[in-house]
Amino acid sequence: MFLILQFVLILAFIFKEPIAIAQYVPSWSNRVAPVNKHTDAAKPLYSVQFMTSYVDDHFLNEKFVIDIEAPFPWRDCVVDWNYYEGDCPTCRYPVSCKEYQCTDLQTTYFYRSHSCHSVNSGSKSPGSQHCNCPVNVVSPVDGTCSQALLNYDLFSLNASDGRNPYPSTYNSGPNAGCVPSSVFDSFPENVRGVMAFSRSPYAKPTGVMVVGHNPYDVRVWKDILAICLPSTLSSPGVMFFGDSPYYFIPNSNVDIRGLLSYTPLLKHPDSFGYFIDVKAIVIKGRSINVSYAGNSTTKLSTTEPYTTFRSDIYSSIVRIFLKVTKRIPAAKPVAPFGLCYNISKNRTKPGLKVPDIHLLLQGGSKWTISTANSVKQVTTHVACLAFIDGGLTSEPPIVLGTFQFEDNFLVFDEGDSTLGFSSSLINKGTSCANFNFTTPSNMYP
């Protein structure tokens, strides 16, 4: 049965037409996955957990680095033209070099990096008449380029009503790249792939098929991605796919959407990522005009750990912070940061309290960066302003990084082309680690 469902799903993806299996409409409205923080690589990264191979009547769980700029996902696997004839959990059915997906991913929706060389249009497997589809992939850890073979993959997630996961499982069959295991030597432990969530049509696994309690159910999802990155290693954050109310404990009756502000999402001709327009930065009544140089475009990144500012903007922020925190003794800067504080005498308070930073956005909304997202404690006695000088020619002038996203709820709505953001959930009595991943007994639609 599983292989039949998978085959139907692949056909649906190939022809890009919805397959109506049943008229039943489930009561849940999204899918959900846990998000983990990792600090055992060259830089902090965040992974999302998907169910992948179906072995011995159950799914295997695997973790993938979250990348909201990557054009397509890729992972540790092997392409196999005889996929249905053997038992190989890491094997995937290849995409032929003659199929349109191959052309798309080699010429339009490819990784744009100077570290990559051009790929051949196709190559035959040893001892086979079949033609594989080679594509380039770029590591979010160190920026190195590797060659992958394109395949038809399978990723699965639990359904959710916004409060808990359901036992039902949604499958999606996107195209993905297969790379050798050695490519992941620099990745965080137990992370074996990259999941793409960009604007590319080959990103965001958006499957429509469900197995589980209602095995022939079809669901059309809104193109909405919600991310909540955790600030700790011990408890997961959460990612949602599709429109829904979102509820976190302890305020289980408060929809997180009621806490959100919104700003338009912008497109950039040289990126599949997400951009917003920051008009100004305000710190304790002092304003920095970001757009005076004619470019206030700001990129959001889930692979850059700290927000980067063009030098003129960074210098203005540091200059204001030196004035408004002059009572806090300075410390020798700790790379990659340029402004640090000595907190050894701050024994009465945990950490350090500094003024909020307000990003004034297009449409009049305001994203507030509080102390938890602006100051990083790097040693027992030193805390630093968690921003980086990107240089005089940094383009775009601002890149918002993951430290500033932690415990902030972000909703990327492709349909409305808007970004919803909560600012710090900590200041609202909850956190990204407060979604209840427990599945209540007898919880069925």
Short mmCIF file of C-alpha atoms in Angstrom, two decimals:
data_model
loop_
_atom_site.label_atom_id
_atom_site.label_comp_id
_atom_site.label_asym_id
_atom_site.label_seq_id
_atom_site.Cartn_x
_atom_site.Cartn_y
_atom_site.Cartn_z
CA MET A 1 0.00 0.00 0.00
CA PHE A 2 2.76 2.44 0.88
CA LEU A 3 4.51 1.99 -2.46
CA ILE A 4 1.21 2.51 -4.30
CA LEU A 5 0.60 5.77 -2.44
CA GLN A 6 4.14 6.88 -3.13
CA PHE A 7 3.81 6.08 -6.83
CA VAL A 8 0.59 8.10 -7.07
CA LEU A 9 2.30 10.97 -5.29
CA ILE A 10 5.21 10.90 -7.75
CA LEU A 11 2.79 10.98 -10.69
CA ALA A 12 1.03 13.96 -9.13
CA PHE A 13 4.34 15.78 -8.83
CA ILE A 14 5.46 14.93 -12.38
CA PHE A 15 2.29 16.18 -14.06
CA LYS A 16 1.65 18.98 -11.53
CA GLU A 17 -2.05 18.18 -11.44
CA PRO A 18 -4.09 17.48 -8.28
CA ILE A 19 -5.26 13.89 -7.94
CA ALA A 20 -8.70 13.70 -6.34
CA ILE A 21 -8.73 10.53 -4.27
CA ALA A 22 -11.61 11.41 -1.97
CA GLN A 23 -13.94 14.26 -1.02
CA TYR A 24 -13.33 13.99 2.71
CA VAL A 25 -11.96 17.21 4.21
CA PRO A 26 -10.02 16.75 7.45
CA SER A 27 -10.51 19.01 10.46
CA TRP A 28 -6.84 19.89 10.86
CA SER A 29 -5.37 22.74 8.88
CA ASN A 30 -1.60 22.35 8.88
CA ARG A 31 1.38 20.09 9.38
CA VAL A 32 3.91 20.37 12.17
CA ALA A 33 7.55 19.44 12.79
CA PRO A 34 10.02 19.93 15.66
CA VAL A 35 12.97 22.31 15.22
CA ASN A 36 16.30 21.79 17.00
CA LYS A 37 19.24 24.08 17.66
CA HIS A 38 22.78 22.79 17.02
CA THR A 39 26.05 24.30 18.24
CA ASP A 40 28.46 21.48 17.33
CA ALA A 41 29.33 22.77 13.86
CA ALA A 42 31.38 25.77 12.70
CA LYS A 43 28.38 27.99 13.44
CA PRO A 44 25.00 27.61 15.15
CA LEU A 45 22.42 25.97 12.88
CA TYR A 46 18.82 24.82 13.17
CA SER A 47 17.28 21.64 11.86
CA VAL A 48 13.74 20.47 11.16
CA GLN A 49 12.76 16.83 11.59
CA PHE A 50 10.97 14.95 8.82
CA MET A 51 9.92 11.34 8.52
CA THR A 52 11.64 9.80 5.51
CA SER A 53 12.14 6.13 4.71
CA TYR A 54 9.37 3.68 5.57
CA VAL A 55 11.04 0.63 7.13
CA ASP A 56 9.43 -2.27 8.99
CA ASP A 57 6.01 -0.56 9.10
CA HIS A 58 7.26 2.71 10.53
CA PHE A 59 8.94 5.90 9.39
CA LEU A 60 12.54 6.84 10.12
CA ASN A 61 13.07 10.36 11.50
CA GLU A 62 15.84 12.50 10.02
CA LYS A 63 17.02 16.05 10.65
CA PHE A 64 17.65 18.64 7.93
CA VAL A 65 19.28 22.07 8.18
CA ILE A 66 16.67 24.80 7.65
CA ASP A 67 17.60 26.99 4.69
CA ILE A 68 15.10 29.63 3.53
CA GLU A 69 17.24 30.59 0.53
CA ALA A 70 18.10 27.16 -0.95
CA PRO A 71 16.37 26.37 -4.28
CA PHE A 72 15.74 22.67 -3.51
CA PRO A 73 16.40 20.11 -0.74
CA TRP A 74 19.24 17.59 -0.68
CA ARG A 75 20.33 14.77 1.58
CA ASP A 76 22.46 11.71 2.24
CA CYS A 77 21.07 9.12 -0.17
CA VAL A 78 21.72 7.06 -3.30
CA VAL A 79 19.89 7.13 -6.64
CA ASP A 80 18.77 3.72 -7.85
CA TRP A 81 16.92 3.01 -11.09
CA ASN A 82 15.79 -0.33 -9.59
CA TYR A 83 14.39 1.41 -6.52
CA TYR A 84 11.28 -0.76 -6.25
CA GLU A 85 13.15 -4.05 -6.60
CA GLY A 86 15.30 -3.93 -3.47
CA ASP A 87 15.39 -3.01 0.20
CA CYS A 88 17.48 0.14 0.52
CA PRO A 89 16.25 2.81 2.97
CA THR A 90 18.66 5.43 1.57
CA CYS A 91 17.90 4.73 -2.09
CA ARG A 92 15.74 7.09 -4.12
CA TYR A 93 14.27 6.93 -7.61
CA PRO A 94 16.30 9.16 -9.99
CA VAL A 95 15.16 12.01 -12.18
CA SER A 96 16.27 11.45 -15.77
CA CYS A 97 18.37 14.08 -17.52
CA LYS A 98 15.60 14.21 -20.14
CA GLU A 99 12.90 15.38 -17.71
CA TYR A 100 11.90 19.04 -17.36
CA GLN A 101 12.79 19.09 -13.65
CA CYS A 102 16.41 18.42 -14.57
CA THR A 103 16.50 21.33 -16.99
CA ASP A 104 14.78 23.62 -14.48
CA LEU A 105 17.22 22.85 -11.67
CA GLN A 106 20.28 23.08 -13.90
CA THR A 107 19.36 26.35 -15.61
CA THR A 108 16.90 28.34 -13.47
CA TYR A 109 16.46 27.09 -9.90
CA PHE A 110 20.07 26.27 -9.08
CA TYR A 111 22.43 27.14 -6.24
CA ARG A 112 24.07 30.47 -7.07
CA SER A 113 27.58 30.32 -5.72
CA HIS A 114 31.02 31.21 -7.05
CA SER A 115 32.31 27.97 -5.49
CA CYS A 116 30.31 25.87 -7.98
CA HIS A 117 31.38 24.83 -11.46
CA SER A 118 28.90 24.17 -14.24
CA VAL A 119 27.47 20.64 -14.46
CA ASN A 120 27.06 18.35 -17.44
CA SER A 121 23.55 18.03 -18.80
CA GLY A 122 23.44 14.38 -17.79
CA SER A 123 25.48 11.28 -17.10
CA LYS A 124 24.77 7.57 -17.36
CA SER A 125 25.02 5.29 -14.35
CA PRO A 126 27.78 2.65 -14.57
CA GLY A 127 26.48 -0.35 -16.46
CA SER A 128 23.17 1.39 -17.18
CA GLN A 129 21.51 3.01 -20.18
CA HIS A 130 19.73 5.48 -17.91
CA CYS A 131 20.81 9.12 -17.80
CA ASN A 132 21.09 10.76 -14.37
CA CYS A 133 20.64 14.46 -13.61
CA PRO A 134 23.63 16.08 -11.85
CA VAL A 135 23.01 19.32 -9.90
CA ASN A 136 25.17 21.45 -7.63
CA VAL A 137 24.47 21.94 -3.92
CA VAL A 138 26.12 24.38 -1.48
CA SER A 139 26.78 23.55 2.17
CA PRO A 140 25.18 26.01 4.63
CA VAL A 141 27.98 25.14 7.07
CA ASP A 142 31.09 26.13 5.12
CA GLY A 143 29.88 27.24 1.67
CA THR A 144 31.58 24.39 -0.21
CA CYS A 145 29.99 23.12 -3.41
CA SER A 146 29.26 19.45 -4.09
CA GLN A 147 27.58 17.59 -6.91
CA ALA A 148 24.31 15.76 -6.29
CA LEU A 149 22.08 13.54 -8.42
CA LEU A 150 18.47 14.64 -8.64
CA ASN A 151 15.80 12.22 -7.44
CA TYR A 152 12.14 11.82 -6.53
CA ASP A 153 12.14 11.86 -2.75
CA LEU A 154 9.63 11.34 0.03
CA PHE A 155 9.15 13.42 3.18
CA SER A 156 6.38 13.04 5.74
CA LEU A 157 4.97 15.14 8.59
CA ASN A 158 2.25 14.86 11.18
CA ALA A 159 -0.94 16.84 10.78
CA SER A 160 -1.86 19.39 13.46
CA ASP A 161 -4.74 21.56 14.62
CA GLY A 162 -2.31 24.18 15.94
CA ARG A 163 -2.37 22.78 19.49
CA ASN A 164 -1.02 19.23 19.11
CA PRO A 165 0.15 16.87 16.39
CA TYR A 166 -2.33 14.34 15.01
CA PRO A 167 -1.41 10.70 14.45
CA SER A 168 -2.15 11.07 10.73
CA THR A 169 0.81 11.55 8.43
CA TYR A 170 1.09 13.74 5.32
CA ASN A 171 3.50 12.72 2.57
CA SER A 172 5.14 14.94 -0.01
CA GLY A 173 7.29 13.94 -2.99
CA PRO A 174 9.57 16.81 -3.97
CA ASN A 175 12.66 16.61 -6.11
CA ALA A 176 15.80 16.47 -4.01
CA GLY A 177 19.51 15.92 -4.50
CA CYS A 178 21.42 12.84 -3.33
CA VAL A 179 24.99 13.41 -2.15
CA PRO A 180 27.60 11.07 -0.58
CA SER A 181 27.73 10.71 3.21
CA SER A 182 31.14 12.39 3.34
CA VAL A 183 29.55 15.74 2.41
CA PHE A 184 28.01 15.85 5.89
CA ASP A 185 31.26 15.50 7.84
CA SER A 186 31.14 19.22 8.74
CA PHE A 187 27.44 19.18 9.62
CA PRO A 188 26.01 19.00 13.14
CA GLU A 189 25.77 15.49 14.54
CA ASN A 190 22.81 13.46 13.20
CA VAL A 191 21.92 16.11 10.62
CA ARG A 192 22.01 14.51 7.18
CA GLY A 193 20.48 16.97 4.77
CA VAL A 194 19.30 20.46 3.88
CA MET A 195 15.61 21.33 3.63
CA ALA A 196 14.81 24.23 1.30
CA PHE A 197 12.06 26.69 2.26
CA SER A 198 12.67 29.45 -0.27
CA ARG A 199 10.46 30.98 -2.98
CA SER A 200 11.70 28.42 -5.50
CA PRO A 201 8.91 26.13 -6.78
CA TYR A 202 11.16 23.18 -5.87
CA ALA A 203 11.42 24.23 -2.22
CA LYS A 204 8.97 23.69 0.66
CA PRO A 205 7.79 20.07 0.44
CA THR A 206 4.10 20.74 -0.16
CA GLY A 207 2.62 17.27 -0.50
CA VAL A 208 -1.11 16.64 -0.58
CA MET A 209 -1.46 13.01 0.44
CA VAL A 210 -2.23 11.61 3.87
CA VAL A 211 -1.81 8.14 5.28
CA GLY A 212 -2.86 7.02 8.71
CA HIS A 213 -6.38 7.41 10.06
CA ASN A 214 -7.77 8.51 6.65
CA PRO A 215 -5.41 6.89 4.11
CA TYR A 216 -7.10 8.27 0.96
CA ASP A 217 -7.49 11.87 2.03
CA VAL A 218 -6.36 14.81 -0.10
CA ARG A 219 -5.72 18.28 1.30
CA VAL A 220 -4.83 21.52 -0.49
CA TRP A 221 -2.51 23.65 1.63
CA LYS A 222 -2.06 27.39 1.67
CA ASP A 223 1.54 28.37 0.93
CA ILE A 224 2.30 29.50 4.47
CA LEU A 225 5.40 28.62 6.48
CA ALA A 226 5.66 29.45 10.19
CA ILE A 227 9.02 29.12 11.99
CA CYS A 228 9.84 29.44 15.67
CA LEU A 229 13.54 28.85 16.42
CA PRO A 230 14.41 27.66 19.95
CA SER A 231 17.03 29.44 22.04
CA THR A 232 18.14 26.29 23.89
CA LEU A 233 19.50 22.88 22.94
CA SER A 234 17.30 21.01 25.40
CA SER A 235 13.83 21.74 24.01
CA PRO A 236 12.68 21.93 20.39
CA GLY A 237 11.06 24.83 18.65
CA VAL A 238 8.41 24.29 16.00
CA MET A 239 7.63 24.69 12.30
CA PHE A 240 4.15 24.73 10.74
CA PHE A 241 3.08 24.29 7.12
CA GLY A 242 -0.29 25.68 6.08
CA ASP A 243 -2.71 28.17 7.59
CA SER A 244 -3.79 27.61 11.16
CA PRO A 245 -4.23 29.05 14.58
CA TYR A 246 -1.05 28.50 16.60
CA TYR A 247 -1.24 27.80 20.34
CA PHE A 248 1.62 27.59 22.81
CA ILE A 249 1.52 26.64 26.48
CA PRO A 250 0.92 27.98 29.07
CA ASN A 251 -1.55 30.27 27.22
CA SER A 252 -3.19 27.42 25.32
CA ASN A 253 -6.22 29.52 24.33
CA VAL A 254 -4.23 32.45 22.94
CA ASP A 255 -3.65 32.27 19.19
CA ILE A 256 -0.12 33.44 18.43
CA ARG A 257 -1.46 35.12 15.29
CA GLY A 258 -3.03 37.75 17.53
CA LEU A 259 0.49 38.78 18.60
CA LEU A 260 1.80 39.31 15.08
CA SER A 261 2.60 42.45 13.14
CA TYR A 262 3.02 42.36 9.37
CA THR A 263 5.21 43.81 6.65
CA PRO A 264 5.39 43.09 2.89
CA LEU A 265 7.76 40.41 1.61
CA LEU A 266 9.97 41.62 -1.21
CA LYS A 267 11.64 39.73 -4.04
CA HIS A 268 15.25 40.02 -5.10
CA PRO A 269 16.31 39.23 -8.68
CA ASP A 270 19.43 37.35 -7.57
CA SER A 271 17.98 35.27 -4.74
CA PHE A 272 15.23 32.78 -3.95
CA GLY A 273 15.15 34.09 -0.37
CA TYR A 274 12.89 36.44 1.56
CA PHE A 275 13.42 40.19 1.92
CA ILE A 276 11.77 43.04 3.79
CA ASP A 277 12.24 46.82 3.81
CA VAL A 278 13.76 48.34 6.97
CA LYS A 279 13.21 52.09 6.83
CA ALA A 280 14.97 53.06 10.05
CA ILE A 281 16.46 51.72 13.28
CA VAL A 282 15.50 53.40 16.55
CA ILE A 283 17.38 52.93 19.85
CA LYS A 284 16.14 54.83 22.90
CA GLY A 285 14.68 57.64 20.80
CA ARG A 286 17.73 57.92 18.55
CA SER A 287 17.03 57.10 14.90
CA ILE A 288 19.29 55.72 12.19
CA ASN A 289 18.04 56.33 8.65
CA VAL A 290 18.78 53.09 6.82
CA SER A 291 17.43 54.12 3.43
CA TYR A 292 19.41 57.34 2.96
CA ALA A 293 21.86 55.55 0.63
CA GLY A 294 18.99 54.38 -1.57
CA ASN A 295 18.87 50.72 -0.50
CA SER A 296 17.05 49.57 2.62
CA THR A 297 16.45 45.99 1.47
CA THR A 298 16.96 43.47 4.25
CA LYS A 299 17.43 39.73 3.76
CA LEU A 300 16.27 37.12 6.26
CA SER A 301 18.60 34.15 6.74
CA THR A 302 18.35 30.89 8.66
CA THR A 303 22.00 29.99 8.05
CA GLU A 304 23.71 33.23 9.18
CA PRO A 305 23.94 33.16 12.98
CA TYR A 306 24.01 36.92 13.65
CA THR A 307 22.59 39.97 11.93
CA THR A 308 25.07 41.73 9.67
CA PHE A 309 24.95 45.47 8.97
CA ARG A 310 26.78 47.48 6.34
CA SER A 311 29.60 49.37 8.05
CA ASP A 312 27.91 52.78 8.12
CA ILE A 313 24.79 51.31 9.77
CA TYR A 314 26.83 49.17 12.16
CA SER A 315 28.96 52.14 13.24
CA SER A 316 25.85 54.19 13.96
CA ILE A 317 24.38 51.40 16.11
CA VAL A 318 27.62 51.01 18.08
CA ARG A 319 27.92 54.76 18.57
CA ILE A 320 24.41 54.97 20.03
CA PHE A 321 24.95 51.90 22.22
CA LEU A 322 28.13 53.37 23.66
CA LYS A 323 26.10 56.41 24.74
CA VAL A 324 23.08 54.60 26.16
CA THR A 325 25.15 51.91 27.96
CA LYS A 326 27.99 54.14 29.21
CA ARG A 327 27.44 52.95 32.80
CA ILE A 328 28.28 49.39 31.79
CA PRO A 329 32.06 48.78 31.68
CA ALA A 330 33.47 47.78 28.31
CA ALA A 331 35.38 44.58 27.66
CA LYS A 332 37.84 43.55 24.97
CA PRO A 333 35.83 42.55 21.87
CA VAL A 334 35.41 38.84 21.24
CA ALA A 335 35.28 37.85 17.56
CA PRO A 336 33.12 38.15 15.54
CA PHE A 337 31.63 40.94 17.66
CA GLY A 338 32.90 44.51 17.87
CA LEU A 339 31.31 45.79 21.10
CA CYS A 340 31.46 43.81 24.34
CA TYR A 341 30.73 44.45 28.01
CA ASN A 342 32.23 43.34 31.29
CA ILE A 343 29.38 41.83 33.32
CA SER A 344 31.51 40.41 36.15
CA LYS A 345 30.09 42.99 38.58
CA ASN A 346 26.54 42.37 37.45
CA ARG A 347 26.00 39.71 40.11
CA THR A 348 22.48 40.75 41.09
CA LYS A 349 20.99 40.11 37.64
CA PRO A 350 21.21 37.20 35.22
CA GLY A 351 22.91 38.55 32.12
CA LEU A 352 22.68 42.12 30.94
CA LYS A 353 19.83 44.53 30.21
CA VAL A 354 20.19 47.02 27.37
CA PRO A 355 17.71 49.25 25.49
CA ASP A 356 15.44 47.68 22.89
CA ILE A 357 16.26 48.07 19.20
CA HIS A 358 13.28 48.88 16.98
CA LEU A 359 13.29 48.14 13.26
CA LEU A 360 10.78 50.42 11.53
CA LEU A 361 9.43 48.54 8.53
CA GLN A 362 7.55 49.18 5.33
CA GLY A 363 3.85 49.59 6.06
CA GLY A 364 4.46 51.21 9.46
CA SER A 365 5.03 48.07 11.57
CA LYS A 366 7.81 47.76 14.14
CA TRP A 367 9.98 44.75 14.93
CA THR A 368 11.43 45.05 18.43
CA ILE A 369 14.73 43.33 19.23
CA SER A 370 15.00 43.02 22.99
CA THR A 371 18.05 42.16 25.10
CA ALA A 372 17.61 38.39 24.70
CA ASN A 373 18.06 38.82 20.93
CA SER A 374 20.61 41.65 20.91
CA VAL A 375 23.17 40.58 23.54
CA LYS A 376 25.09 37.29 23.49
CA GLN A 377 26.91 36.12 26.62
CA VAL A 378 30.18 34.68 25.32
CA THR A 379 32.00 33.96 28.62
CA THR A 380 31.15 34.06 32.30
CA HIS A 381 32.26 37.70 32.49
CA VAL A 382 31.71 39.02 28.96
CA ALA A 383 28.58 39.72 26.91
CA CYS A 384 28.61 41.24 23.43
CA LEU A 385 26.29 43.13 21.15
CA ALA A 386 25.29 40.29 18.82
CA PHE A 387 25.67 42.11 15.50
CA ILE A 388 28.43 41.98 12.90
CA ASP A 389 30.09 44.62 10.74
CA GLY A 390 29.52 43.45 7.17
CA GLY A 391 31.90 45.90 5.52
CA LEU A 392 31.52 49.04 3.44
CA THR A 393 29.98 47.33 0.42
CA SER A 394 27.74 44.77 2.14
CA GLU A 395 24.86 43.84 -0.18
CA PRO A 396 22.15 43.77 0.93
CA PRO A 397 22.96 46.33 3.65
CA ILE A 398 21.22 44.24 6.35
CA VAL A 399 21.03 40.46 6.74
CA LEU A 400 18.90 39.38 9.70
CA GLY A 401 20.39 36.28 11.34
CA THR A 402 19.10 33.47 13.51
CA PHE A 403 20.14 34.80 16.93
CA GLN A 404 17.69 37.65 16.34
CA PHE A 405 14.98 35.10 15.35
CA GLU A 406 15.20 32.91 18.45
CA ASP A 407 11.91 32.85 20.40
CA ASN A 408 10.33 35.03 17.71
CA PHE A 409 7.38 33.61 15.75
CA LEU A 410 7.73 34.23 12.00
CA VAL A 411 5.04 33.54 9.38
CA PHE A 412 6.02 33.60 5.69
CA ASP A 413 2.78 33.93 3.71
CA GLU A 414 3.50 33.49 0.01
CA GLY A 415 -0.14 33.97 -0.98
CA ASP A 416 -0.40 37.41 0.61
CA SER A 417 3.33 38.13 0.18
CA THR A 418 3.65 39.19 3.82
CA LEU A 419 5.88 38.41 6.77
CA GLY A 420 4.20 38.12 10.15
CA PHE A 421 6.44 38.53 13.21
CA SER A 422 5.84 38.52 16.94
CA SER A 423 9.00 40.11 18.32
CA SER A 424 10.15 38.25 21.46
CA LEU A 425 7.70 35.64 22.78
CA ILE A 426 9.64 35.68 26.06
CA ASN A 427 8.19 39.12 26.73
CA LYS A 428 4.73 37.69 26.06
CA GLY A 429 4.97 34.87 28.58
CA THR A 430 5.92 31.97 26.32
CA SER A 431 8.72 30.76 24.01
CA CYS A 432 9.36 28.73 20.88
CA ALA A 433 9.93 25.67 23.07
CA ASN A 434 6.33 25.79 24.32
CA PHE A 435 4.46 23.98 21.57
CA ASN A 436 2.91 20.80 22.95
CA PHE A 437 4.22 17.91 20.83
CA THR A 438 2.26 15.38 22.86
CA THR A 439 -0.40 13.52 20.87
CA PRO A 440 -3.45 13.08 23.11
CA SER A 441 -4.99 9.63 23.20
CA ASN A 442 -7.88 9.05 20.77
CA MET A 443 -7.04 12.28 18.98
CA TYR A 444 -8.49 11.79 15.51
CA PRO A 445 -10.23 14.17 13.13
#
